[in-house]
Tab-separated table of C-alpha atoms and ligand atoms in Angstrom:
chain	number	residue	atom	x	y	z
A	1	MET	CA	-44.447	39.511	-26.997
A	2	LYS	CA	-41.786	39.186	-29.661
A	3	ARG	CA	-42.837	36.639	-32.273
A	4	VAL	CA	-40.196	34.331	-33.568
A	5	ALA	CA	-40.650	32.860	-37.028
A	6	SER	CA	-40.732	29.118	-36.974
A	7	GLY	CA	-37.847	27.264	-38.584
A	8	VAL	CA	-37.895	25.244	-41.765
A	9	LEU	CA	-39.206	21.762	-41.178
A	10	PRO	CA	-36.639	19.050	-41.940
A	11	VAL	CA	-37.777	15.684	-43.232
A	12	ILE	CA	-38.660	13.802	-40.043
A	13	ALA	CA	-40.143	10.401	-40.733
A	14	VAL	CA	-41.906	8.669	-37.863
A	15	GLU	CA	-43.380	5.216	-38.128
A	16	ARG	CA	-45.820	4.139	-35.411
A	17	LYS	CA	-45.804	0.426	-36.308
A	18	ILE	CA	-42.128	-0.210	-35.578
A	19	SER	CA	-40.819	-0.898	-32.111
A	20	LYS	CA	-38.401	2.059	-32.027
A	21	PRO	CA	-39.885	4.686	-29.669
A	22	LEU	CA	-41.128	7.912	-31.295
A	23	HIS	CA	-38.677	10.159	-29.411
A	24	ARG	CA	-35.784	8.014	-30.645
A	25	GLN	CA	-37.022	8.199	-34.248
A	26	ILE	CA	-37.204	12.006	-34.022
A	27	TYR	CA	-33.779	12.186	-32.405
A	28	ASP	CA	-32.234	9.941	-35.114
A	29	SER	CA	-33.821	11.947	-37.939
A	30	TYR	CA	-32.389	15.202	-36.578
A	31	ARG	CA	-28.981	13.728	-35.998
A	32	ALA	CA	-28.894	12.366	-39.551
A	33	ALA	CA	-30.046	15.709	-41.007
A	34	ILE	CA	-27.286	17.540	-39.105
A	35	ALA	CA	-24.646	14.983	-40.048
A	36	ASN	CA	-25.472	14.979	-43.774
A	37	GLY	CA	-25.566	18.755	-43.973
A	38	SER	CA	-29.321	19.122	-44.630
A	39	LEU	CA	-29.409	21.220	-41.469
A	40	ARG	CA	-26.546	23.716	-41.201
A	41	PRO	CA	-24.941	25.189	-38.055
A	42	GLY	CA	-26.956	28.187	-36.844
A	43	GLN	CA	-30.097	27.140	-38.720
A	44	ARG	CA	-33.322	27.513	-36.751
A	45	ILE	CA	-35.445	24.426	-36.201
A	46	PRO	CA	-39.205	24.413	-35.592
A	47	SER	CA	-40.629	24.719	-32.077
A	48	THR	CA	-41.725	21.490	-30.356
A	49	ARG	CA	-45.349	22.536	-30.769
A	50	VAL	CA	-45.036	23.103	-34.511
A	51	LEU	CA	-43.104	19.901	-35.131
A	52	ALA	CA	-45.530	17.812	-33.065
A	53	SER	CA	-48.461	19.174	-35.010
A	54	GLU	CA	-46.753	18.748	-38.396
A	55	ILE	CA	-45.817	15.098	-37.887
A	56	GLY	CA	-49.004	14.276	-36.009
A	57	VAL	CA	-47.625	13.158	-32.610
A	58	SER	CA	-48.077	14.500	-29.072
A	59	ARG	CA	-45.525	17.003	-27.775
A	60	PHE	CA	-43.920	14.563	-25.281
A	61	PRO	CA	-41.757	12.536	-27.683
A	62	VAL	CA	-40.691	15.775	-29.391
A	63	LEU	CA	-39.749	17.375	-26.047
A	64	ASN	CA	-37.758	14.256	-25.120
A	65	ALA	CA	-35.912	14.196	-28.451
A	66	TYR	CA	-35.061	17.924	-28.280
A	67	ALA	CA	-33.847	17.548	-24.680
A	68	GLN	CA	-31.518	14.761	-25.763
A	69	LEU	CA	-30.191	16.724	-28.779
A	70	LEU	CA	-29.634	19.783	-26.559
A	71	ALA	CA	-27.857	17.690	-23.935
A	72	GLU	CA	-25.550	16.133	-26.555
A	73	GLY	CA	-24.737	19.504	-28.071
A	74	TYR	CA	-26.398	19.077	-31.472
A	75	LEU	CA	-28.836	21.880	-30.722
A	76	GLU	CA	-28.615	25.056	-28.660
A	77	SER	CA	-31.230	27.506	-27.368
A	78	ARG	CA	-30.792	31.164	-28.227
A	79	VAL	CA	-32.668	33.901	-26.434
A	80	GLY	CA	-35.169	35.402	-28.856
A	81	ALA	CA	-34.212	32.999	-31.635
A	82	GLY	CA	-35.635	29.697	-30.393
A	83	THR	CA	-33.702	26.478	-30.933
A	84	VAL	CA	-30.943	26.326	-33.544
A	85	VAL	CA	-28.371	23.815	-34.758
A	86	THR	CA	-25.189	24.327	-32.733
A	87	SER	CA	-22.887	26.722	-34.533
A	88	SER	CA	-19.638	25.015	-33.504
A	89	LEU	CA	-20.196	21.447	-34.685
A	90	PRO	CA	-17.052	19.475	-35.523
A	91	GLU	CA	-16.298	19.581	-39.254
A	92	GLN	CA	-16.316	15.821	-39.821
A	93	LEU	CA	-19.905	15.737	-38.580
A	94	THR	CA	-21.101	18.217	-41.182
A	95	THR	CA	-19.016	17.257	-44.226
A	96	SER	CA	-21.076	18.125	-47.277
A	97	ALA	CA	-22.663	15.421	-49.377
A	98	PRO	CA	-20.557	16.023	-52.547
A	99	ALA	CA	-17.342	15.577	-50.557
A	100	ARG	CA	-18.531	12.253	-49.229
A	101	GLU	CA	-19.678	11.050	-52.651
A	102	LYS	CA	-16.030	10.629	-53.642
A	103	ASP	CA	-15.851	7.707	-51.222
A	104	ALA	CA	-18.635	5.796	-52.945
A	105	PRO	CA	-18.873	2.124	-51.949
A	106	ALA	CA	-17.150	-0.488	-54.123
A	107	GLY	CA	-19.363	-1.814	-56.913
A	108	CYS	CA	-21.022	1.542	-57.407
A	109	GLY	CA	-21.046	2.581	-61.112
A	110	PRO	CA	-19.324	5.793	-62.294
A	111	ARG	CA	-21.206	9.012	-61.686
A	112	PRO	CA	-22.908	10.175	-64.917
A	113	VAL	CA	-21.198	13.207	-66.443
A	114	ALA	CA	-22.819	16.509	-67.365
A	115	ARG	CA	-23.174	17.438	-71.031
A	116	ARG	CA	-19.914	19.001	-72.252
A	117	CYS	CA	-19.996	22.707	-72.953
A	118	SER	CA	-16.394	22.979	-74.043
A	119	ASP	CA	-16.896	26.258	-75.904
A	120	LEU	CA	-18.185	28.035	-72.829
A	121	ARG	CA	-15.743	29.774	-70.518
A	122	SER	CA	-15.579	28.063	-67.169
A	123	GLU	CA	-14.713	31.130	-65.124
A	124	ALA	CA	-16.501	34.460	-64.836
A	125	PHE	CA	-14.749	37.406	-66.452
A	126	PRO	CA	-12.993	39.285	-63.625
A	127	TRP	CA	-14.046	42.669	-65.057
A	128	THR	CA	-17.692	41.717	-64.617
A	129	MET	CA	-17.208	40.999	-60.924
A	130	ASN	CA	-17.140	44.554	-59.581
A	131	TYR	CA	-19.102	47.762	-59.972
A	132	GLY	CA	-16.211	50.063	-60.730
A	133	ALA	CA	-16.307	52.936	-63.198
A	134	PHE	CA	-17.057	51.980	-66.829
A	135	ARG	CA	-18.892	48.767	-66.053
A	136	VAL	CA	-20.750	47.859	-69.244
A	137	GLY	CA	-24.527	47.655	-68.914
A	138	GLN	CA	-24.796	49.683	-65.709
A	139	VAL	CA	-27.631	52.207	-65.777
A	140	ALA	CA	-27.964	55.510	-63.867
A	141	PHE	CA	-30.132	53.837	-61.262
A	142	ASP	CA	-30.005	56.845	-58.919
A	143	GLN	CA	-31.938	58.749	-61.616
A	144	PHE	CA	-34.662	56.140	-61.894
A	145	PRO	CA	-38.114	57.582	-60.967
A	146	MET	CA	-38.360	55.372	-57.908
A	147	GLN	CA	-41.274	57.211	-56.318
A	148	ILE	CA	-43.482	56.664	-59.323
A	149	TRP	CA	-42.291	53.086	-59.647
A	150	SER	CA	-43.001	52.391	-55.953
A	151	LYS	CA	-46.531	53.760	-56.322
A	152	LEU	CA	-47.188	51.444	-59.244
A	153	VAL	CA	-45.706	48.497	-57.359
A	154	ALA	CA	-47.897	49.307	-54.320
A	155	ARG	CA	-50.955	49.586	-56.571
A	156	HIS	CA	-50.386	46.081	-57.899
A	157	CYS	CA	-49.579	44.713	-54.425
A	158	ARG	CA	-53.048	45.808	-53.309
A	159	ASN	CA	-54.660	44.002	-56.205
A	160	THR	CA	-56.257	40.853	-54.784
A	161	ASP	CA	-57.504	39.573	-58.114
A	162	ARG	CA	-57.015	35.795	-58.003
A	163	GLU	CA	-55.841	35.760	-61.589
A	164	LEU	CA	-52.733	37.750	-60.634
A	165	ALA	CA	-51.593	34.970	-58.331
A	166	HIS	CA	-52.244	32.198	-60.815
A	167	TYR	CA	-50.078	31.117	-63.770
A	168	GLY	CA	-49.816	34.027	-66.167
A	169	ARG	CA	-50.342	34.034	-69.914
A	170	LEU	CA	-47.629	32.097	-71.708
A	171	MET	CA	-46.964	34.880	-74.206
A	172	GLY	CA	-46.936	37.504	-71.452
A	173	SER	CA	-49.414	39.884	-69.846
A	174	GLU	CA	-51.877	41.370	-72.348
A	175	PRO	CA	-51.535	45.033	-71.320
A	176	LEU	CA	-47.745	44.832	-71.557
A	177	ARG	CA	-47.786	43.149	-74.978
A	178	GLN	CA	-50.154	45.828	-76.225
A	179	ALA	CA	-48.033	48.638	-74.760
A	180	ILE	CA	-44.867	47.178	-76.323
A	181	ALA	CA	-46.503	46.734	-79.734
A	182	ASN	CA	-47.681	50.372	-79.714
A	183	TYR	CA	-44.234	51.552	-78.666
A	184	LEU	CA	-42.344	49.479	-81.243
A	185	LYS	CA	-44.608	50.472	-84.125
A	186	THR	CA	-44.167	54.157	-83.390
A	187	ALA	CA	-40.649	54.446	-82.039
A	188	ARG	CA	-38.852	51.640	-83.864
A	189	SER	CA	-40.912	51.170	-87.069
A	190	VAL	CA	-41.350	47.502	-86.226
A	191	ARG	CA	-44.136	45.723	-88.119
A	192	CYS	CA	-46.084	44.132	-85.320
A	193	GLU	CA	-49.341	43.542	-83.525
A	194	ALA	CA	-49.630	42.687	-79.836
A	195	GLU	CA	-50.320	39.027	-80.743
A	196	GLN	CA	-46.768	38.723	-82.105
A	197	VAL	CA	-45.093	39.975	-78.926
A	198	LEU	CA	-43.607	37.364	-76.589
A	199	ILE	CA	-42.393	38.496	-73.172
A	200	VAL	CA	-39.103	36.870	-72.167
A	201	ASN	CA	-36.709	37.243	-69.287
A	202	GLY	CA	-34.248	39.330	-71.297
A	203	SER	CA	-32.613	39.258	-74.732
A	204	GLN	CA	-30.631	36.244	-73.647
A	205	GLN	CA	-33.737	34.101	-73.363
A	206	ALA	CA	-35.096	35.482	-76.632
A	207	ILE	CA	-31.944	34.329	-78.444
A	208	ASP	CA	-32.085	30.961	-76.685
A	209	ILE	CA	-35.726	30.306	-77.598
A	210	SER	CA	-35.053	31.348	-81.196
A	211	ALA	CA	-32.096	28.989	-81.440
A	212	ARG	CA	-34.058	26.085	-79.954
A	213	LEU	CA	-37.024	26.569	-82.209
A	214	LEU	CA	-35.593	27.786	-85.491
A	215	LEU	CA	-32.213	26.060	-85.665
A	216	ASN	CA	-30.848	22.549	-85.382
A	217	PRO	CA	-27.662	21.151	-83.880
A	218	GLY	CA	-25.029	21.811	-86.532
A	219	SER	CA	-26.824	24.860	-87.996
A	220	ARG	CA	-24.368	27.547	-88.999
A	221	VAL	CA	-25.025	31.034	-87.695
A	222	TRP	CA	-23.313	34.228	-88.827
A	223	ILE	CA	-22.242	36.218	-85.834
A	224	GLU	CA	-20.614	39.616	-85.838
A	225	GLU	CA	-16.818	39.697	-85.395
A	226	PRO	CA	-16.257	41.295	-82.925
A	227	GLY	CA	-19.612	40.588	-81.329
A	228	TYR	CA	-21.736	39.929	-78.286
A	229	ARG	CA	-20.166	36.940	-76.628
A	230	LEU	CA	-23.251	35.815	-74.718
A	231	ALA	CA	-25.184	35.463	-77.974
A	232	ARG	CA	-22.388	33.441	-79.519
A	233	ASP	CA	-22.335	31.205	-76.435
A	234	VAL	CA	-26.045	30.551	-76.503
A	235	PHE	CA	-25.859	29.412	-80.142
A	236	ALA	CA	-22.966	27.137	-79.221
A	237	LEU	CA	-24.913	25.775	-76.259
A	238	ASN	CA	-27.692	24.809	-78.661
A	239	GLY	CA	-25.224	22.893	-80.807
A	240	CYS	CA	-25.023	25.521	-83.580
A	241	GLU	CA	-21.780	26.565	-85.230
A	242	PRO	CA	-21.083	30.300	-84.902
A	243	ILE	CA	-19.380	31.654	-88.039
A	244	PRO	CA	-17.575	34.966	-87.378
A	245	ILE	CA	-18.232	37.582	-90.084
A	246	PRO	CA	-16.228	40.827	-89.967
A	247	VAL	CA	-17.804	44.143	-89.091
A	248	ASP	CA	-16.592	47.309	-90.829
A	249	THR	CA	-17.759	50.914	-90.797
A	250	GLU	CA	-21.098	49.901	-92.367
A	251	GLY	CA	-21.806	47.037	-89.981
A	252	LEU	CA	-21.724	43.300	-90.748
A	253	ASP	CA	-19.963	42.697	-94.066
A	254	VAL	CA	-22.634	40.703	-95.901
A	255	THR	CA	-20.438	40.054	-98.954
A	256	ALA	CA	-17.779	38.538	-96.708
A	257	GLY	CA	-20.504	36.450	-95.045
A	258	ILE	CA	-21.730	35.112	-98.376
A	259	LYS	CA	-18.164	34.249	-99.364
A	260	ARG	CA	-17.475	32.510	-96.096
A	261	CYS	CA	-20.750	30.620	-95.644
A	262	ARG	CA	-23.537	31.377	-98.127
A	263	LYS	CA	-25.763	28.614	-96.790
A	264	ALA	CA	-25.843	29.628	-93.131
A	265	GLN	CA	-29.196	29.107	-91.429
A	266	ALA	CA	-29.248	32.391	-89.498
A	267	ALA	CA	-27.498	35.688	-88.857
A	268	PHE	CA	-27.351	37.380	-85.474
A	269	VAL	CA	-26.928	41.165	-85.767
A	270	THR	CA	-27.042	44.367	-83.708
A	271	PRO	CA	-27.753	46.766	-86.616
A	272	SER	CA	-28.798	49.883	-84.693
A	273	HIS	CA	-25.687	49.999	-82.508
A	274	GLN	CA	-23.241	47.207	-83.207
A	275	PHE	CA	-21.859	45.597	-80.083
A	276	PRO	CA	-19.057	46.391	-79.341
A	277	LEU	CA	-17.813	48.695	-82.145
A	278	GLY	CA	-20.927	50.882	-82.098
A	279	VAL	CA	-21.421	51.277	-85.863
A	280	THR	CA	-24.889	51.630	-87.353
A	281	MET	CA	-25.550	49.236	-90.210
A	282	SER	CA	-25.938	51.193	-93.448
A	283	ALA	CA	-29.179	51.084	-95.443
A	284	SER	CA	-27.543	49.218	-98.329
A	285	ARG	CA	-26.107	46.557	-95.994
A	286	ARG	CA	-29.523	46.113	-94.395
A	287	MET	CA	-31.118	45.525	-97.793
A	288	GLN	CA	-28.320	43.153	-98.745
A	289	LEU	CA	-28.735	41.168	-95.516
A	290	VAL	CA	-32.503	40.837	-95.926
A	291	GLU	CA	-32.032	39.776	-99.562
A	292	TRP	CA	-29.445	37.167	-98.602
A	293	ALA	CA	-31.796	35.762	-95.927
A	294	GLN	CA	-34.566	35.427	-98.501
A	295	HIS	CA	-32.361	33.591	-100.992
A	296	ALA	CA	-30.571	31.423	-98.458
A	297	GLY	CA	-33.758	30.537	-96.544
A	298	ALA	CA	-32.162	31.930	-93.397
A	299	TRP	CA	-33.387	33.732	-90.304
A	300	ILE	CA	-32.136	37.082	-89.053
A	301	ILE	CA	-32.113	37.663	-85.313
A	302	GLU	CA	-32.044	41.405	-84.713
A	303	ASP	CA	-30.859	42.395	-81.229
A	304	ASP	CA	-32.049	45.982	-80.701
A	305	TYR	CA	-30.729	46.359	-77.168
A	306	ASP	CA	-30.072	50.086	-76.674
A	307	SER	CA	-31.224	52.006	-79.749
A	308	GLU	CA	-33.393	54.380	-77.667
A	309	TYR	CA	-30.262	56.367	-76.860
A	310	ARG	CA	-28.927	58.127	-79.963
A	311	TYR	CA	-27.071	61.393	-79.675
A	312	GLU	CA	-26.227	62.664	-83.150
A	313	SER	CA	-29.419	61.746	-85.019
A	314	LEU	CA	-32.943	60.444	-84.543
A	315	PRO	CA	-33.275	56.747	-83.667
A	316	ILE	CA	-32.693	54.515	-86.690
A	317	ALA	CA	-35.644	52.384	-87.804
A	318	SER	CA	-35.431	48.670	-87.112
A	319	LEU	CA	-34.203	46.148	-89.659
A	320	GLN	CA	-37.366	44.128	-89.026
A	321	GLY	CA	-39.412	46.983	-90.511
A	322	LEU	CA	-37.640	46.493	-93.866
A	323	ASP	CA	-38.423	42.821	-94.121
A	324	SER	CA	-41.585	41.860	-95.970
A	325	ASN	CA	-40.957	38.112	-95.828
A	326	SER	CA	-41.138	37.457	-92.104
A	327	ARG	CA	-37.496	36.437	-91.828
A	328	VAL	CA	-36.561	38.685	-88.932
A	329	ILE	CA	-36.983	37.861	-85.269
A	330	TYR	CA	-36.829	41.169	-83.425
A	331	VAL	CA	-35.431	41.208	-79.863
A	332	GLY	CA	-35.659	44.058	-77.346
A	333	THR	CA	-34.958	44.450	-73.638
A	334	PHE	CA	-35.795	46.569	-70.590
A	335	SER	CA	-32.253	46.068	-69.265
A	336	LYS	CA	-30.968	49.388	-70.627
A	337	VAL	CA	-34.063	51.587	-70.561
A	338	LEU	CA	-35.181	50.455	-67.079
A	339	PHE	CA	-32.679	48.213	-65.271
A	340	PRO	CA	-31.209	44.759	-65.878
A	341	SER	CA	-32.212	43.009	-62.647
A	342	LEU	CA	-35.839	43.151	-63.810
A	343	ARG	CA	-34.883	40.396	-66.248
A	344	LEU	CA	-37.587	41.349	-68.704
A	345	GLY	CA	-37.403	41.712	-72.444
A	346	TYR	CA	-39.512	40.911	-75.464
A	347	MET	CA	-39.400	39.542	-78.957
A	348	VAL	CA	-41.549	40.055	-82.021
A	349	ILE	CA	-42.311	36.822	-83.837
A	350	PRO	CA	-43.571	36.423	-87.412
A	351	PRO	CA	-47.356	35.759	-87.213
A	352	ASP	CA	-47.154	32.199	-88.586
A	353	LEU	CA	-44.678	31.163	-85.874
A	354	VAL	CA	-46.602	32.461	-82.866
A	355	ASP	CA	-48.220	29.122	-82.130
A	356	GLN	CA	-44.880	27.294	-82.150
A	357	PHE	CA	-43.271	29.793	-79.819
A	358	TRP	CA	-46.295	29.487	-77.536
A	359	ARG	CA	-45.851	25.713	-77.400
A	360	MET	CA	-42.145	25.985	-76.766
A	361	ARG	CA	-42.844	28.417	-73.955
A	362	ARG	CA	-45.270	26.057	-72.307
A	363	VAL	CA	-42.610	23.398	-72.049
A	364	MET	CA	-39.732	25.701	-71.143
A	365	ASP	CA	-40.971	27.734	-68.194
A	366	LEU	CA	-44.722	28.415	-68.271
A	367	GLY	CA	-44.176	32.142	-68.796
A	368	GLN	CA	-42.691	35.079	-66.947
A	369	PRO	CA	-43.783	36.341	-63.506
A	370	THR	CA	-46.855	38.515	-64.042
A	371	PHE	CA	-46.328	41.116	-61.343
A	372	TYR	CA	-43.611	43.320	-62.860
A	373	GLN	CA	-45.112	42.926	-66.317
A	374	GLU	CA	-48.246	44.644	-65.025
A	375	VAL	CA	-46.156	47.335	-63.323
A	376	ILE	CA	-44.225	48.045	-66.538
A	377	ALA	CA	-47.425	48.095	-68.583
A	378	ASP	CA	-48.708	50.926	-66.365
A	379	PHE	CA	-45.312	52.624	-66.403
A	380	ILE	CA	-45.458	52.708	-70.202
A	381	SER	CA	-49.131	53.529	-70.707
A	382	GLU	CA	-49.101	56.362	-68.145
A	383	GLY	CA	-46.252	58.105	-69.965
A	384	HIS	CA	-43.456	57.523	-67.412
A	385	PHE	CA	-41.469	55.308	-69.751
A	386	ALA	CA	-41.229	57.867	-72.556
A	387	ARG	CA	-40.363	60.611	-70.026
A	388	HIS	CA	-37.667	58.463	-68.409
A	389	ILE	CA	-36.076	57.674	-71.782
A	390	ARG	CA	-36.025	61.378	-72.718
A	391	ARG	CA	-34.349	62.302	-69.409
A	392	MET	CA	-31.826	59.505	-69.672
A	393	ARG	CA	-30.974	60.414	-73.250
A	394	VAL	CA	-29.959	63.870	-72.045
A	395	LEU	CA	-28.007	62.512	-69.075
A	396	TYR	CA	-26.188	59.777	-71.011
A	397	GLY	CA	-25.473	62.313	-73.755
A	398	GLU	CA	-23.691	64.501	-71.186
A	399	LEU	CA	-21.763	61.565	-69.729
A	400	ARG	CA	-20.679	60.481	-73.166
A	401	ARG	CA	-19.483	64.026	-74.070
A	402	GLU	CA	-17.555	64.271	-70.798
A	403	LEU	CA	-15.961	60.859	-71.371
A	404	VAL	CA	-14.936	61.592	-74.970
A	405	ASP	CA	-13.437	64.958	-73.847
A	406	ALA	CA	-11.569	63.415	-70.934
A	407	LEU	CA	-10.175	60.618	-73.141
A	408	GLY	CA	-9.084	63.176	-75.737
A	409	LYS	CA	-7.283	65.297	-73.106
A	410	SER	CA	-5.559	62.367	-71.423
A	411	PHE	CA	-4.608	60.265	-74.422
A	412	LYS	CA	-4.465	62.838	-77.275
A	413	ASP	CA	-4.533	60.731	-80.438
A	414	THR	CA	-2.872	57.660	-78.957
A	415	LEU	CA	-6.269	56.084	-78.326
A	416	GLN	CA	-9.042	55.908	-80.914
A	417	VAL	CA	-12.645	56.310	-79.742
A	418	VAL	CA	-15.318	54.527	-81.797
A	419	GLY	CA	-19.068	53.935	-81.561
A	420	ASP	CA	-20.034	56.824	-79.317
A	421	GLU	CA	-23.053	58.030	-81.328
A	422	ALA	CA	-25.496	55.846	-79.419
A	423	GLY	CA	-26.069	53.670	-76.380
A	424	MET	CA	-24.449	53.599	-72.964
A	425	HIS	CA	-20.943	52.533	-73.903
A	426	LEU	CA	-18.192	53.444	-76.334
A	427	THR	CA	-15.112	51.559	-77.441
A	428	VAL	CA	-11.479	52.639	-77.438
A	429	LEU	CA	-8.848	51.004	-79.657
A	430	LEU	CA	-5.347	50.595	-78.242
A	431	GLN	CA	-2.128	51.064	-80.191
A	432	ASP	CA	-0.260	47.905	-81.205
A	433	GLY	CA	1.699	46.136	-78.520
A	434	HIS	CA	-0.814	46.429	-75.659
A	435	ARG	CA	-2.601	43.464	-74.081
A	436	ASP	CA	-6.080	44.547	-73.048
A	437	GLU	CA	-6.899	41.588	-70.761
A	438	GLY	CA	-3.830	42.187	-68.588
A	439	ILE	CA	-4.673	45.873	-68.255
A	440	ALA	CA	-8.325	45.058	-67.446
A	441	GLU	CA	-7.237	42.707	-64.683
A	442	ARG	CA	-4.944	45.350	-63.155
A	443	ALA	CA	-7.698	47.963	-63.505
A	444	ILE	CA	-9.926	46.057	-61.088
A	445	ARG	CA	-7.540	47.030	-58.253
A	446	GLN	CA	-8.152	50.676	-59.179
A	447	ASN	CA	-11.910	50.108	-59.079
A	448	LEU	CA	-12.237	50.338	-62.852
A	449	SER	CA	-14.352	47.773	-64.640
A	450	ILE	CA	-13.169	47.870	-68.239
A	451	TRP	CA	-14.182	45.203	-70.705
A	452	PRO	CA	-11.341	44.015	-72.998
A	453	LEU	CA	-12.287	44.275	-76.637
A	454	SER	CA	-10.291	41.158	-77.514
A	455	SER	CA	-12.768	39.009	-75.553
A	456	CYS	CA	-15.435	39.938	-78.145
A	457	TYR	CA	-13.502	38.251	-80.995
A	458	LEU	CA	-13.538	34.608	-82.045
A	459	ASP	CA	-10.534	34.882	-84.372
A	460	LYS	CA	-7.840	37.540	-84.731
A	461	ALA	CA	-8.494	40.060	-81.990
A	462	ARG	CA	-7.971	43.795	-81.800
A	463	GLN	CA	-6.928	45.232	-78.460
A	464	GLY	CA	-9.017	47.872	-76.752
A	465	PHE	CA	-11.775	48.387	-74.205
A	466	VAL	CA	-15.510	48.725	-74.097
A	467	LEU	CA	-16.271	51.492	-71.607
A	468	GLY	CA	-19.785	51.799	-70.159
A	469	PHE	CA	-20.697	55.262	-68.974
A	470	GLY	CA	-24.296	54.759	-67.749
A	471	GLY	CA	-23.239	54.093	-64.159
A	472	THR	CA	-20.626	56.867	-63.903
A	473	THR	CA	-21.113	60.542	-63.012
A	474	VAL	CA	-19.976	63.676	-64.849
A	475	LYS	CA	-17.820	64.523	-61.823
A	476	GLY	CA	-16.342	61.033	-61.554
A	477	ILE	CA	-15.285	60.664	-65.194
A	478	PRO	CA	-12.052	62.765	-65.271
A	479	GLY	CA	-10.616	60.905	-62.250
A	480	ALA	CA	-11.552	57.509	-63.680
A	481	VAL	CA	-9.944	58.425	-67.024
A	482	ARG	CA	-6.757	59.543	-65.217
A	483	LYS	CA	-6.612	56.142	-63.520
A	484	LEU	CA	-7.037	54.467	-66.898
A	485	ARG	CA	-4.250	56.621	-68.319
A	486	GLY	CA	-1.994	55.489	-65.484
A	487	LEU	CA	-2.532	51.872	-66.513
A	488	ILE	CA	-1.748	52.295	-70.190
A	489	GLU	CA	1.780	53.075	-71.195
A	490	VAL	CA	1.630	55.244	-74.290
A	491	ARG	CA	4.538	55.048	-76.715
B	1	LIG	C1	-25.516	43.259	-77.364
B	1	LIG	C2	-26.390	43.112	-76.160
B	1	LIG	N1	-27.598	42.577	-76.302
B	1	LIG	C3	-28.430	42.446	-75.248
B	1	LIG	C4	-28.071	42.851	-73.986
B	1	LIG	C5	-29.051	42.751	-72.852
B	1	LIG	O1	-29.279	41.451	-72.491
B	1	LIG	P1	-30.464	41.103	-71.480
B	1	LIG	O2	-31.732	41.647	-72.070
B	1	LIG	O3	-30.456	39.612	-71.444
B	1	LIG	O4	-30.150	41.747	-70.181
B	1	LIG	C6	-26.804	43.386	-73.780
B	1	LIG	C7	-26.377	43.777	-72.435
B	1	LIG	O5	-25.316	44.283	-72.173
B	1	LIG	C8	-25.947	43.543	-74.887
B	1	LIG	O6	-24.724	44.087	-74.770
């Protein structure tokens, strides 16, 4: 016989000591739940047997109440689906709670207001709402070794160890922290031991925890101009003041930073592959930045989000590896090398701060889900991670070459390409007179998802686009570039 899952149990309060009969109490509770929107049209309700057992009464009052609700049209029976809330209830009966709150009774005080986040955009960027060509951050998911991944997932699903189901370690799963430390020491020249690695749910959380723990409301933070908007926003959310510092061909201009705000409390940088211009910070700028941090008593937050993919040279060593005074907080992510919906990343914390980060973590969220951490630890230690990165480097290298060629053919020298030596995106600079946001909005109709460069600036913006190529195909690129050409009038 087909088994039907039982519905979610609404709050049904029955009181035996009052004179109101039980069936009437059950009927009233259901009616109220339907009227206040707690139960929605079409939603399944529990069988009479289940409800009777849950609220500790015999089935008779429940049967009576259900019969009444069915007769009055609040509930309906569906073959194979059990009893559900009627799908065609009149709207006034199911008006949502927020709508009714406007008509609060007289004498009721004003509703408290949420904390103001005036610096944060209230609407989502339209170009991040579709999966058209050039969407920034999209990976070649069809090339992901899904068979291997599924085997590892199945292996951990079969693991009945009670510890796996309990709260995980606050700093993250031990095998994953060890695997990351080994990887970072070798591949990124990061100075670290497993004890310094904190697993987070992506770079975004790493930046947030750093801001909460290391900075105060009012702290001034150098941010790259143009830069990664979500980092800027998270500093602002924590009450810090982002100070835009220009980026040139050598990366963040430290001298300009010192002139503008010598006493800043932190600098946020993407030295391996600056977002969005793609420059690599020069060795002398790195030294200068570390020196400034030492003198100013400031932190450096290094976001090393996609440095695994370099096409013209070997990967550049991390900035953290240059720092002998424990000023750098190193941040990495699996969003580019695996895929972003995993929501897993990591940070490397100076040894003397580990305890404080641990305490912060305990209050914030009690750690990350253990399951996928264990899967990734196996993926790394069994060699699949390194193999996947090597394969993707070749593929993204081809996509990038195809994109640069196609842009060159379509636009000649009317469009300047920058920052294509690494990563999964490049940036194009438009000639004067173009408005990138308008073009990006029109591009959505052509199924192009192009990110306007101007949105990455706090002050005077240049016009252009950040074009992701990880989610495109070699075959698809020429057509997508032709569409882009059609949208940009070249003088
Ligand atoms: C500069 C930069 N840092 C970090 C990330 C990744 O963030 P997360 O790890 O939160 O997915 C991105 C994603 O596009 C990025 O552009």
